[in-house]
Amino acid sequence: MIVVKRGKEPNSLLQFRKQYPEADYEVDMPTNVLQDVRTQLWEEQKHLCAYCMKKIASPNVERIEHCRPRHPHGEIEHDKKSTLDFKWMLGVCYGNSLTKGVKHDDTTCDAHRGNTELAVNPFDEQSIRKIKYRSDGSIYSDDEEINKDVTETLNLNCEAVSLPATRKKVLQEEQRRIMRKCKGKSQEVFIRELERTYESLVRERNLTPYCGIIISWLENKLKIS
């Protein structure tokens, strides 16, 4: 997962909420407002799914996810106003749900989550730092509730879409790049390259697919907590 930096809501959403204060996201949202929301989420998240971090080709193939579920615990009644609150919206992939005949166990992200509430906060850096990665690319957390989020609720170790193997490959490729660049040079040069890479990913937000595992590795090497 990545830390999501949410910007100011699209003007079309703001105007819609003002004009229709009793509106419900599920039944009232105009197509143009939905498209504006999708586009802004896609751009802010650097074209990545907020959960699995796969690349999303365009806003047209992105789902709008509410990280605070619209129907917690499966309840029919819900807070209509909160469903239109941009600060809780995320852009996510379809989680393999469009595959014909797919089993629920082979879906990920929002498609697997349903209305289960999450303990992890995608907008909080310290919360995301509780997510860790093993050498095989699998994701976990020492925090019991967050571990349940990533391994069960969001199913981010799904083998059907090769998530652990893909993350492992991404990390290995980045490690090889850094080693090639620093070959024959001092430890100080190596550390500076780690710092430069971290700055690019975290501070400058030059995010790349599945880079959560790279960020976690860099924080471990640089002893950032």
PDB file of N, CA, C and O in Angstrom, residues 171-221:
ATOM      1  N   LEU A 171      11.368  -5.311  -6.296  1.00  0.00           N
ATOM      2  CA  LEU A 171      12.421  -4.975  -5.336  1.00  0.00           C
ATOM      3  C   LEU A 171      13.783  -5.420  -5.839  1.00  0.00           C
ATOM      4  O   LEU A 171      14.768  -4.668  -5.769  1.00  0.00           O
ATOM      5  N   GLN A 172      13.864  -6.626  -6.363  1.00  0.00           N
ATOM      6  CA  GLN A 172      15.147  -7.131  -6.851  1.00  0.00           C
ATOM      7  C   GLN A 172      15.693  -6.279  -7.993  1.00  0.00           C
ATOM      8  O   GLN A 172      16.905  -6.025  -8.061  1.00  0.00           O
ATOM      9  N   GLU A 173      14.825  -5.839  -8.876  1.00  0.00           N
ATOM     10  CA  GLU A 173      15.252  -4.990  -9.991  1.00  0.00           C
ATOM     11  C   GLU A 173      15.796  -3.660  -9.482  1.00  0.00           C
ATOM     12  O   GLU A 173      16.807  -3.156  -9.992  1.00  0.00           O
ATOM     13  N   GLU A 174      15.148  -3.088  -8.483  1.00  0.00           N
ATOM     14  CA  GLU A 174      15.620  -1.819  -7.920  1.00  0.00           C
ATOM     15  C   GLU A 174      16.932  -2.007  -7.172  1.00  0.00           C
ATOM     16  O   GLU A 174      17.842  -1.171  -7.263  1.00  0.00           O
ATOM     17  N   GLN A 175      17.065  -3.109  -6.446  1.00  0.00           N
ATOM     18  CA  GLN A 175      18.315  -3.396  -5.746  1.00  0.00           C
ATOM     19  C   GLN A 175      19.471  -3.559  -6.736  1.00  0.00           C
ATOM     20  O   GLN A 175      20.579  -3.057  -6.512  1.00  0.00           O
ATOM     21  N   ARG A 176      19.214  -4.240  -7.842  1.00  0.00           N
ATOM     22  CA  ARG A 176      20.257  -4.417  -8.858  1.00  0.00           C
ATOM     23  C   ARG A 176      20.629  -3.077  -9.495  1.00  0.00           C
ATOM     24  O   ARG A 176      21.813  -2.825  -9.765  1.00  0.00           O
ATOM     25  N   ARG A 177      19.640  -2.236  -9.711  1.00  0.00           N
ATOM     26  CA  ARG A 177      19.927  -0.913 -10.286  1.00  0.00           C
ATOM     27  C   ARG A 177      20.849  -0.109  -9.378  1.00  0.00           C
ATOM     28  O   ARG A 177      21.831   0.499  -9.830  1.00  0.00           O
ATOM     29  N   ILE A 178      20.539  -0.117  -8.099  1.00  0.00           N
ATOM     30  CA  ILE A 178      21.346   0.633  -7.137  1.00  0.00           C
ATOM     31  C   ILE A 178      22.751   0.054  -7.041  1.00  0.00           C
ATOM     32  O   ILE A 178      23.746   0.795  -7.000  1.00  0.00           O
ATOM     33  N   MET A 179      22.855  -1.273  -7.030  1.00  0.00           N
ATOM     34  CA  MET A 179      24.175  -1.906  -6.916  1.00  0.00           C
ATOM     35  C   MET A 179      25.021  -1.615  -8.150  1.00  0.00           C
ATOM     36  O   MET A 179      26.240  -1.382  -8.037  1.00  0.00           O
ATOM     37  N   ARG A 180      24.411  -1.627  -9.326  1.00  0.00           N
ATOM     38  CA  ARG A 180      25.166  -1.310 -10.547  1.00  0.00           C
ATOM     39  C   ARG A 180      25.681   0.128 -10.502  1.00  0.00           C
ATOM     40  O   ARG A 180      26.827   0.398 -10.861  1.00  0.00           O
ATOM     41  N   LYS A 181      24.835   1.022 -10.043  1.00  0.00           N
ATOM     42  CA  LYS A 181      25.206   2.442 -10.004  1.00  0.00           C
ATOM     43  C   LYS A 181      26.303   2.700  -8.988  1.00  0.00           C
ATOM     44  O   LYS A 181      27.142   3.593  -9.182  1.00  0.00           O
ATOM     45  N   CYS A 182      26.305   1.929  -7.911  1.00  0.00           N
ATOM     46  CA  CYS A 182      27.269   2.162  -6.822  1.00  0.00           C
ATOM     47  C   CYS A 182      28.444   1.194  -6.836  1.00  0.00           C
ATOM     48  O   CYS A 182      29.282   1.219  -5.926  1.00  0.00           O
ATOM     49  N   LYS A 183      28.529   0.343  -7.842  1.00  0.00           N
ATOM     50  CA  LYS A 183      29.597  -0.657  -7.902  1.00  0.00           C
ATOM     51  C   LYS A 183      30.978   0.003  -7.881  1.00  0.00           C
ATOM     52  O   LYS A 183      31.245   0.933  -8.652  1.00  0.00           O
ATOM     53  N   GLY A 184      31.829  -0.474  -6.974  1.00  0.00           N
ATOM     54  CA  GLY A 184      33.187   0.049  -6.868  1.00  0.00           C
ATOM     55  C   GLY A 184      33.293   1.368  -6.139  1.00  0.00           C
ATOM     56  O   GLY A 184      34.392   1.939  -6.042  1.00  0.00           O
ATOM     57  N   LYS A 185      32.160   1.874  -5.632  1.00  0.00           N
ATOM     58  CA  LYS A 185      32.169   3.153  -4.934  1.00  0.00           C
ATOM     59  C   LYS A 185      32.025   2.942  -3.433  1.00  0.00           C
ATOM     60  O   LYS A 185      31.813   1.840  -2.953  1.00  0.00           O
ATOM     61  N   SER A 186      32.162   4.017  -2.688  1.00  0.00           N
ATOM     62  CA  SER A 186      32.177   3.941  -1.229  1.00  0.00           C
ATOM     63  C   SER A 186      30.794   3.690  -0.642  1.00  0.00           C
ATOM     64  O   SER A 186      29.766   3.869  -1.314  1.00  0.00           O
ATOM     65  N   GLN A 187      30.782   3.310   0.636  1.00  0.00           N
ATOM     66  CA  GLN A 187      29.527   3.125   1.370  1.00  0.00           C
ATOM     67  C   GLN A 187      28.750   4.442   1.445  1.00  0.00           C
ATOM     68  O   GLN A 187      27.520   4.444   1.390  1.00  0.00           O
ATOM     69  N   GLU A 188      29.485   5.539   1.515  1.00  0.00           N
ATOM     70  CA  GLU A 188      28.847   6.849   1.570  1.00  0.00           C
ATOM     71  C   GLU A 188      28.052   7.126   0.291  1.00  0.00           C
ATOM     72  O   GLU A 188      26.937   7.648   0.345  1.00  0.00           O
ATOM     73  N   VAL A 189      28.620   6.743  -0.851  1.00  0.00           N
ATOM     74  CA  VAL A 189      27.924   6.915  -2.129  1.00  0.00           C
ATOM     75  C   VAL A 189      26.674   6.036  -2.162  1.00  0.00           C
ATOM     76  O   VAL A 189      25.614   6.455  -2.637  1.00  0.00           O
ATOM     77  N   PHE A 190      26.794   4.822  -1.648  1.00  0.00           N
ATOM     78  CA  PHE A 190      25.670   3.897  -1.596  1.00  0.00           C
ATOM     79  C   PHE A 190      24.529   4.476  -0.756  1.00  0.00           C
ATOM     80  O   PHE A 190      23.363   4.465  -1.178  1.00  0.00           O
ATOM     81  N   ILE A 191      24.859   5.009   0.405  1.00  0.00           N
ATOM     82  CA  ILE A 191      23.846   5.586   1.289  1.00  0.00           C
ATOM     83  C   ILE A 191      23.186   6.793   0.630  1.00  0.00           C
ATOM     84  O   ILE A 191      21.964   6.978   0.703  1.00  0.00           O
ATOM     85  N   ARG A 192      23.979   7.608  -0.053  1.00  0.00           N
ATOM     86  CA  ARG A 192      23.414   8.779  -0.732  1.00  0.00           C
ATOM     87  C   ARG A 192      22.437   8.367  -1.828  1.00  0.00           C
ATOM     88  O   ARG A 192      21.421   9.021  -2.051  1.00  0.00           O
ATOM     89  N   GLU A 193      22.743   7.265  -2.520  1.00  0.00           N
ATOM     90  CA  GLU A 193      21.834   6.788  -3.562  1.00  0.00           C
ATOM     91  C   GLU A 193      20.541   6.261  -2.947  1.00  0.00           C
ATOM     92  O   GLU A 193      19.452   6.469  -3.494  1.00  0.00           O
ATOM     93  N   LEU A 194      20.639   5.600  -1.795  1.00  0.00           N
ATOM     94  CA  LEU A 194      19.441   5.153  -1.090  1.00  0.00           C
ATOM     95  C   LEU A 194      18.595   6.360  -0.685  1.00  0.00           C
ATOM     96  O   LEU A 194      17.372   6.358  -0.857  1.00  0.00           O
ATOM     97  N   GLU A 195      19.242   7.384  -0.170  1.00  0.00           N
ATOM     98  CA  GLU A 195      18.536   8.588   0.262  1.00  0.00           C
ATOM     99  C   GLU A 195      17.886   9.303  -0.930  1.00  0.00           C
ATOM    100  O   GLU A 195      16.764   9.798  -0.833  1.00  0.00           O
ATOM    101  N   ARG A 196      18.608   9.362  -2.049  1.00  0.00           N
ATOM    102  CA  ARG A 196      18.081  10.018  -3.251  1.00  0.00           C
ATOM    103  C   ARG A 196      16.846   9.272  -3.758  1.00  0.00           C
ATOM    104  O   ARG A 196      15.843   9.888  -4.132  1.00  0.00           O
ATOM    105  N   THR A 197      16.919   7.956  -3.757  1.00  0.00           N
ATOM    106  CA  THR A 197      15.803   7.139  -4.223  1.00  0.00           C
ATOM    107  C   THR A 197      14.594   7.306  -3.309  1.00  0.00           C
ATOM    108  O   THR A 197      13.456   7.436  -3.772  1.00  0.00           O
ATOM    109  N   TYR A 198      14.847   7.321  -2.012  1.00  0.00           N
ATOM    110  CA  TYR A 198      13.770   7.502  -1.035  1.00  0.00           C
ATOM    111  C   TYR A 198      13.117   8.868  -1.198  1.00  0.00           C
ATOM    112  O   TYR A 198      11.882   8.995  -1.169  1.00  0.00           O
ATOM    113  N   GLU A 199      13.933   9.886  -1.374  1.00  0.00           N
ATOM    114  CA  GLU A 199      13.419  11.241  -1.575  1.00  0.00           C
ATOM    115  C   GLU A 199      12.523  11.301  -2.806  1.00  0.00           C
ATOM    116  O   GLU A 199      11.462  11.922  -2.793  1.00  0.00           O
ATOM    117  N   SER A 200      12.952  10.648  -3.874  1.00  0.00           N
ATOM    118  CA  SER A 200      12.189  10.654  -5.112  1.00  0.00           C
ATOM    119  C   SER A 200      10.832   9.979  -4.937  1.00  0.00           C
ATOM    120  O   SER A 200       9.804  10.496  -5.387  1.00  0.00           O
ATOM    121  N   LEU A 201      10.821   8.842  -4.256  1.00  0.00           N
ATOM    122  CA  LEU A 201       9.590   8.085  -4.092  1.00  0.00           C
ATOM    123  C   LEU A 201       8.639   8.704  -3.081  1.00  0.00           C
ATOM    124  O   LEU A 201       7.431   8.825  -3.328  1.00  0.00           O
ATOM    125  N   VAL A 202       9.166   9.107  -1.935  1.00  0.00           N
ATOM    126  CA  VAL A 202       8.328   9.520  -0.813  1.00  0.00           C
ATOM    127  C   VAL A 202       8.059  11.021  -0.797  1.00  0.00           C
ATOM    128  O   VAL A 202       6.918  11.452  -0.645  1.00  0.00           O
ATOM    129  N   ARG A 203       9.096  11.820  -0.945  1.00  0.00           N
ATOM    130  CA  ARG A 203       8.918  13.274  -0.859  1.00  0.00           C
ATOM    131  C   ARG A 203       8.433  13.864  -2.186  1.00  0.00           C
ATOM    132  O   ARG A 203       7.545  14.711  -2.202  1.00  0.00           O
ATOM    133  N   GLU A 204       9.024  13.427  -3.297  1.00  0.00           N
ATOM    134  CA  GLU A 204       8.649  13.971  -4.600  1.00  0.00           C
ATOM    135  C   GLU A 204       7.484  13.222  -5.225  1.00  0.00           C
ATOM    136  O   GLU A 204       6.957  13.632  -6.254  1.00  0.00           O
ATOM    137  N   ARG A 205       7.096  12.092  -4.628  1.00  0.00           N
ATOM    138  CA  ARG A 205       5.942  11.311  -5.070  1.00  0.00           C
ATOM    139  C   ARG A 205       6.081  10.785  -6.493  1.00  0.00           C
ATOM    140  O   ARG A 205       5.120  10.716  -7.247  1.00  0.00           O
ATOM    141  N   ASN A 206       7.311  10.398  -6.860  1.00  0.00           N
ATOM    142  CA  ASN A 206       7.530   9.761  -8.157  1.00  0.00           C
ATOM    143  C   ASN A 206       7.263   8.261  -8.002  1.00  0.00           C
ATOM    144  O   ASN A 206       8.167   7.434  -8.114  1.00  0.00           O
ATOM    145  N   LEU A 207       6.022   7.935  -7.736  1.00  0.00           N
ATOM    146  CA  LEU A 207       5.634   6.572  -7.401  1.00  0.00           C
ATOM    147  C   LEU A 207       5.603   5.674  -8.636  1.00  0.00           C
ATOM    148  O   LEU A 207       5.194   6.097  -9.713  1.00  0.00           O
ATOM    149  N   THR A 208       6.004   4.443  -8.444  1.00  0.00           N
ATOM    150  CA  THR A 208       6.011   3.443  -9.509  1.00  0.00           C
ATOM    151  C   THR A 208       5.237   2.212  -9.032  1.00  0.00           C
ATOM    152  O   THR A 208       5.073   2.007  -7.827  1.00  0.00           O
ATOM    153  N   PRO A 209       4.739   1.382  -9.953  1.00  0.00           N
ATOM    154  CA  PRO A 209       3.958   0.218  -9.547  1.00  0.00           C
ATOM    155  C   PRO A 209       4.665  -0.649  -8.503  1.00  0.00           C
ATOM    156  O   PRO A 209       5.852  -0.958  -8.641  1.00  0.00           O
ATOM    157  N   TYR A 210       3.943  -0.987  -7.444  1.00  0.00           N
ATOM    158  CA  TYR A 210       4.400  -1.871  -6.368  1.00  0.00           C
ATOM    159  C   TYR A 210       5.577  -1.301  -5.579  1.00  0.00           C
ATOM    160  O   TYR A 210       6.310  -2.054  -4.919  1.00  0.00           O
ATOM    161  N   CYS A 211       5.783   0.014  -5.611  1.00  0.00           N
ATOM    162  CA  CYS A 211       6.957   0.590  -4.959  1.00  0.00           C
ATOM    163  C   CYS A 211       6.869   0.583  -3.441  1.00  0.00           C
ATOM    164  O   CYS A 211       7.832   0.951  -2.766  1.00  0.00           O
ATOM    165  N   GLY A 212       5.743   0.152  -2.872  1.00  0.00           N
ATOM    166  CA  GLY A 212       5.651   0.055  -1.418  1.00  0.00           C
ATOM    167  C   GLY A 212       6.736  -0.827  -0.842  1.00  0.00           C
ATOM    168  O   GLY A 212       7.303  -0.529   0.214  1.00  0.00           O
ATOM    169  N   ILE A 213       7.069  -1.911  -1.524  1.00  0.00           N
ATOM    170  CA  ILE A 213       8.100  -2.819  -1.024  1.00  0.00           C
ATOM    171  C   ILE A 213       9.482  -2.176  -1.107  1.00  0.00           C
ATOM    172  O   ILE A 213      10.345  -2.410  -0.261  1.00  0.00           O
ATOM    173  N   ILE A 214       9.694  -1.320  -2.102  1.00  0.00           N
ATOM    174  CA  ILE A 214      10.967  -0.597  -2.219  1.00  0.00           C
ATOM    175  C   ILE A 214      11.086   0.426  -1.098  1.00  0.00           C
ATOM    176  O   ILE A 214      12.135   0.542  -0.448  1.00  0.00           O
ATOM    177  N   ILE A 215      10.008   1.160  -0.853  1.00  0.00           N
ATOM    178  CA  ILE A 215      10.012   2.157   0.214  1.00  0.00           C
ATOM    179  C   ILE A 215      10.281   1.498   1.557  1.00  0.00           C
ATOM    180  O   ILE A 215      11.077   1.987   2.367  1.00  0.00           O
ATOM    181  N   SER A 216       9.637   0.363   1.817  1.00  0.00           N
ATOM    182  CA  SER A 216       9.842  -0.360   3.066  1.00  0.00           C
ATOM    183  C   SER A 216      11.299  -0.813   3.205  1.00  0.00           C
ATOM    184  O   SER A 216      11.899  -0.686   4.278  1.00  0.00           O
ATOM    185  N   TRP A 217      11.877  -1.318   2.133  1.00  0.00           N
ATOM    186  CA  TRP A 217      13.282  -1.758   2.151  1.00  0.00           C
ATOM    187  C   TRP A 217      14.213  -0.576   2.411  1.00  0.00           C
ATOM    188  O   TRP A 217      15.148  -0.675   3.214  1.00  0.00           O
ATOM    189  N   LEU A 218      13.956   0.551   1.769  1.00  0.00           N
ATOM    190  CA  LEU A 218      14.779   1.747   1.955  1.00  0.00           C
ATOM    191  C   LEU A 218      14.686   2.255   3.392  1.00  0.00           C
ATOM    192  O   LEU A 218      15.694   2.646   3.992  1.00  0.00           O
ATOM    193  N   GLU A 219      13.491   2.253   3.946  1.00  0.00           N
ATOM    194  CA  GLU A 219      13.333   2.713   5.333  1.00  0.00           C
ATOM    195  C   GLU A 219      14.086   1.812   6.294  1.00  0.00           C
ATOM    196  O   GLU A 219      14.654   2.282   7.284  1.00  0.00           O
ATOM    197  N   ASN A 220      14.131   0.517   6.002  1.00  0.00           N
ATOM    198  CA  ASN A 220      14.878  -0.412   6.819  1.00  0.00           C
ATOM    199  C   ASN A 220      16.384  -0.160   6.718  1.00  0.00           C
ATOM    200  O   ASN A 220      17.105  -0.114   7.713  1.00  0.00           O
ATOM    201  N   LYS A 221      16.873   0.040   5.485  1.00  0.00           N
ATOM    202  CA  LYS A 221      18.295   0.286   5.274  1.00  0.00           C
ATOM    203  C   LYS A 221      18.743   1.620   5.868  1.00  0.00           C
ATOM    204  O   LYS A 221      19.850   1.753   6.372  1.00  0.00           O
TER     205      LYS A 221
END
